[in-house]
XYZ file of N, CA and C in Angstrom:
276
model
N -4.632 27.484 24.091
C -3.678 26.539 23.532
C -4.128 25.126 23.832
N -4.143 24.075 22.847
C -4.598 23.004 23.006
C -3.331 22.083 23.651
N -3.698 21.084 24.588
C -2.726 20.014 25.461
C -2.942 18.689 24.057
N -3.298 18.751 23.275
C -3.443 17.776 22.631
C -2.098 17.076 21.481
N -1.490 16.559 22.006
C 0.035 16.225 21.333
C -0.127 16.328 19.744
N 0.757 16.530 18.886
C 0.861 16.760 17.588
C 0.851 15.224 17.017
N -0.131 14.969 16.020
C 0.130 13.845 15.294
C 0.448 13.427 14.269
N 1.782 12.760 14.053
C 2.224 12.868 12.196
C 2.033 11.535 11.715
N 1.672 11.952 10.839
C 1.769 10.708 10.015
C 2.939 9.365 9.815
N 2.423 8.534 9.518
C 3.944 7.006 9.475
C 4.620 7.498 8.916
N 5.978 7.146 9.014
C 6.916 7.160 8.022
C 6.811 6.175 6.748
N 6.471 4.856 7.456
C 6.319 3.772 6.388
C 4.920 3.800 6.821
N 4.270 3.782 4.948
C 2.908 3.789 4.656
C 2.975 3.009 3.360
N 1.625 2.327 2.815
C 1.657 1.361 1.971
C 2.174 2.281 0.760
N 2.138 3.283 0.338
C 2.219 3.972 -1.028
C 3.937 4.309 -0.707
N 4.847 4.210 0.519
C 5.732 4.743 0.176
C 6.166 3.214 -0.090
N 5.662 1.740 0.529
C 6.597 0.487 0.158
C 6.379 0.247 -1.575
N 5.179 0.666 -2.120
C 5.377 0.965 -3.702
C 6.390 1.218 -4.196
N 6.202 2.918 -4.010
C 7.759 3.396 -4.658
C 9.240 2.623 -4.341
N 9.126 1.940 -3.091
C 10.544 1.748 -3.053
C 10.431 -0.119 -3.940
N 9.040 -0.486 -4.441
C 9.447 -1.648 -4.576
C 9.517 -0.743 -6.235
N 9.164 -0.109 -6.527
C 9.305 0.407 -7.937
C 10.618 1.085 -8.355
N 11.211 1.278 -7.111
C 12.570 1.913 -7.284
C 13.803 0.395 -7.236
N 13.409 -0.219 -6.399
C 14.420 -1.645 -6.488
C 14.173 -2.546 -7.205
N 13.135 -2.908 -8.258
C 12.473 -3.395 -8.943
C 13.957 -3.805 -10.145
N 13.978 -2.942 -10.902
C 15.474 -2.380 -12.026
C 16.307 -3.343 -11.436
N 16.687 -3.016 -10.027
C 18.135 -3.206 -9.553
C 18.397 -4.894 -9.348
N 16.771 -5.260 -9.200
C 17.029 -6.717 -8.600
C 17.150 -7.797 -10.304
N 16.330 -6.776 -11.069
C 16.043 -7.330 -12.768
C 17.566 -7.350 -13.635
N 18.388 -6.371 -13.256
C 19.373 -6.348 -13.860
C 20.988 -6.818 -13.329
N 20.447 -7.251 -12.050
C 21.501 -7.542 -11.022
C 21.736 -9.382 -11.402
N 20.139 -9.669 -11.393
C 20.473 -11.146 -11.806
C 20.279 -11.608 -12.994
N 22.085 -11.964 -13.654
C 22.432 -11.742 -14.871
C 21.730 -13.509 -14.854
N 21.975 -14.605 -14.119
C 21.339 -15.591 -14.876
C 20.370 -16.028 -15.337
N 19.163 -14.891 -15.174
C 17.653 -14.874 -15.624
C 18.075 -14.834 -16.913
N 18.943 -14.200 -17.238
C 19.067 -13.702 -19.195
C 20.631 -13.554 -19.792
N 20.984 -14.502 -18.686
C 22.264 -14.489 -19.858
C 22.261 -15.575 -20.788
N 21.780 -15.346 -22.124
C 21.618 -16.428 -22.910
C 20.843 -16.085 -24.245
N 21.076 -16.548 -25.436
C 21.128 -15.880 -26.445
C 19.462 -16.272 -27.051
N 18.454 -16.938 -26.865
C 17.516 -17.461 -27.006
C 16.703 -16.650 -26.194
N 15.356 -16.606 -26.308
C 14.564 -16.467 -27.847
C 15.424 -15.101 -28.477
N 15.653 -14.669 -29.198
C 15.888 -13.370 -30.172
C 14.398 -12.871 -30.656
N 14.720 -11.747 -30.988
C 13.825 -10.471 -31.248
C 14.220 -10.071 -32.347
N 13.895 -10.420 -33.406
C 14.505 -9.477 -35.041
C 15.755 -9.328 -34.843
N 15.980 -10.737 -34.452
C 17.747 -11.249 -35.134
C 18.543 -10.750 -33.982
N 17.942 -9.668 -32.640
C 18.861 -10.049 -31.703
C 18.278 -10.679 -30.316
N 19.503 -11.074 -29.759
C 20.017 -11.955 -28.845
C 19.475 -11.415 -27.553
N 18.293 -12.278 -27.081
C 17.962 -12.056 -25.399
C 18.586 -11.336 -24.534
N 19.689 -11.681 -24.472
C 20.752 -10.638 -22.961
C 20.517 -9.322 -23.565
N 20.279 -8.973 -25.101
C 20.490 -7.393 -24.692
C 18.991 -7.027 -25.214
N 17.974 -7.711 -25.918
C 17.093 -6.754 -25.463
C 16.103 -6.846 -24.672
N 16.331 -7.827 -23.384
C 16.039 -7.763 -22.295
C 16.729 -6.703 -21.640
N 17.670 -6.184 -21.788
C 18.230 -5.059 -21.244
C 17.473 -3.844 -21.647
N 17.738 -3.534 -23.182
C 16.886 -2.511 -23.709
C 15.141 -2.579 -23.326
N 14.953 -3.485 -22.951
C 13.631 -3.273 -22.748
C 14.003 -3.158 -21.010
N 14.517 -3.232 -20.172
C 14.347 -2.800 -18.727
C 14.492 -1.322 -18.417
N 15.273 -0.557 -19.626
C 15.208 0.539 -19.960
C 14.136 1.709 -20.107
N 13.186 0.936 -20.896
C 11.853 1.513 -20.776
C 11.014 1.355 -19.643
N 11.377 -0.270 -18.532
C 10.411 -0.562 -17.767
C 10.749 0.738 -16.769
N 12.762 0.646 -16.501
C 12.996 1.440 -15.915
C 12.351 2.933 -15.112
N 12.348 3.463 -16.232
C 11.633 4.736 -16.904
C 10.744 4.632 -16.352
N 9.787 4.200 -16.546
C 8.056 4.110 -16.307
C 7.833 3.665 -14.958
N 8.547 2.873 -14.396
C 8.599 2.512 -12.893
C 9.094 3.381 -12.014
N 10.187 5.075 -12.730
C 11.322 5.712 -11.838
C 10.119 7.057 -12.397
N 9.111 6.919 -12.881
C 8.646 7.807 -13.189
C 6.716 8.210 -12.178
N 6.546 6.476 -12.151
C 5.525 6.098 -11.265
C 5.991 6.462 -9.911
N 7.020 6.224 -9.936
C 7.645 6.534 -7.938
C 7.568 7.939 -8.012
N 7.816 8.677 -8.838
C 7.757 10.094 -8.568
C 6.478 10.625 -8.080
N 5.860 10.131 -8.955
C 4.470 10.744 -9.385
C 3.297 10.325 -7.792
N 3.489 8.939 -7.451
C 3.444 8.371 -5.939
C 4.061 9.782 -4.950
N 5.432 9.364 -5.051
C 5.865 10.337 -4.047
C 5.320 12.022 -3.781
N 5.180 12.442 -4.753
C 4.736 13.968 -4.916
C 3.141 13.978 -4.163
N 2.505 12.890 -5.063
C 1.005 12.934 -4.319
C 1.644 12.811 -2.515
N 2.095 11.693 -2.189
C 2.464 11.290 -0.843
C 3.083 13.046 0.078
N 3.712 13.748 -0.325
C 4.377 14.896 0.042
C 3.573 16.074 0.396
N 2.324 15.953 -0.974
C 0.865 16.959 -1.024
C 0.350 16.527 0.291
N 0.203 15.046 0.524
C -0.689 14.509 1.052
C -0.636 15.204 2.579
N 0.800 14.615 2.707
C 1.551 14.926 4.454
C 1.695 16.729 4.761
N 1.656 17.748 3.438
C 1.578 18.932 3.984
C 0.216 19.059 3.888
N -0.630 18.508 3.547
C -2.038 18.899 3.666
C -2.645 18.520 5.390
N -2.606 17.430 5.651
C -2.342 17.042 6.949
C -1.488 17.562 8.208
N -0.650 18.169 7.859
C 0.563 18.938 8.979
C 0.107 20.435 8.829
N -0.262 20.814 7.564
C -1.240 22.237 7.653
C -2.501 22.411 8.166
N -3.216 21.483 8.053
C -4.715 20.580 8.920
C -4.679 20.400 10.427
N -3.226 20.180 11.052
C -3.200 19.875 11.948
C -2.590 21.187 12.984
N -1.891 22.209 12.044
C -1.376 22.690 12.333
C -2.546 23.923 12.640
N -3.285 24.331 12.091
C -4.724 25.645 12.160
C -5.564 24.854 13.097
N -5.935 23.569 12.865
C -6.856 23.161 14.316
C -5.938 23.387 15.542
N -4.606 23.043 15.669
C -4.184 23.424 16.660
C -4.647 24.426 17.005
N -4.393 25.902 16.124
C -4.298 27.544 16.843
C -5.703 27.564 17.164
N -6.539 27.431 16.148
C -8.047 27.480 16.498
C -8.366 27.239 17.787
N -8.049 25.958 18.490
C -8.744 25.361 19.359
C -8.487 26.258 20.714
């Protein structure tokens, strides 16, 4: 049996402050209404406030979809490592 203490990985790592800036990203865009409350420039006759909205919709999406896709690799990553760490243990 090895004396050698178990080592895990950070909790906070640069790929998880991604996701969370990709996850609060939306919240901070749609929270501050005075970036776009205002009817200028228009888009095929409509009015800034909303399809700046409709378009955060899509950014939404693609940003809540990137965090996933981050996170899952990040999850592979940490059982690949805790299974790595876990057989050198018995081995040794």
């Amino acid at each position: 049996m090895s004396e050698a203490p178990e080592v895990n990985p950070p909790v906070v790592t640069p790929v998880r402050v991604v996701i969370g800036l990709c996850l609060f990203a939306p919240f901070v865009a749609m929270l501050w209404v005075g970036s776009y409350a205002k009817i200028e420039p228009t888009l095929i006759g409509i009015p800034f406030f909303y399809w700046y909205q409709m378009l955060w919709v899509v950014i939404s999406t693609a940003l809540t979809m990137t965090a996933y896709q981050l996170w899952q690799r990040d999850q592979r990553a940490r059982a690949a490592v805790s299974s790595g760490s876990a057989k050198g243990g018995a081995d040794a």
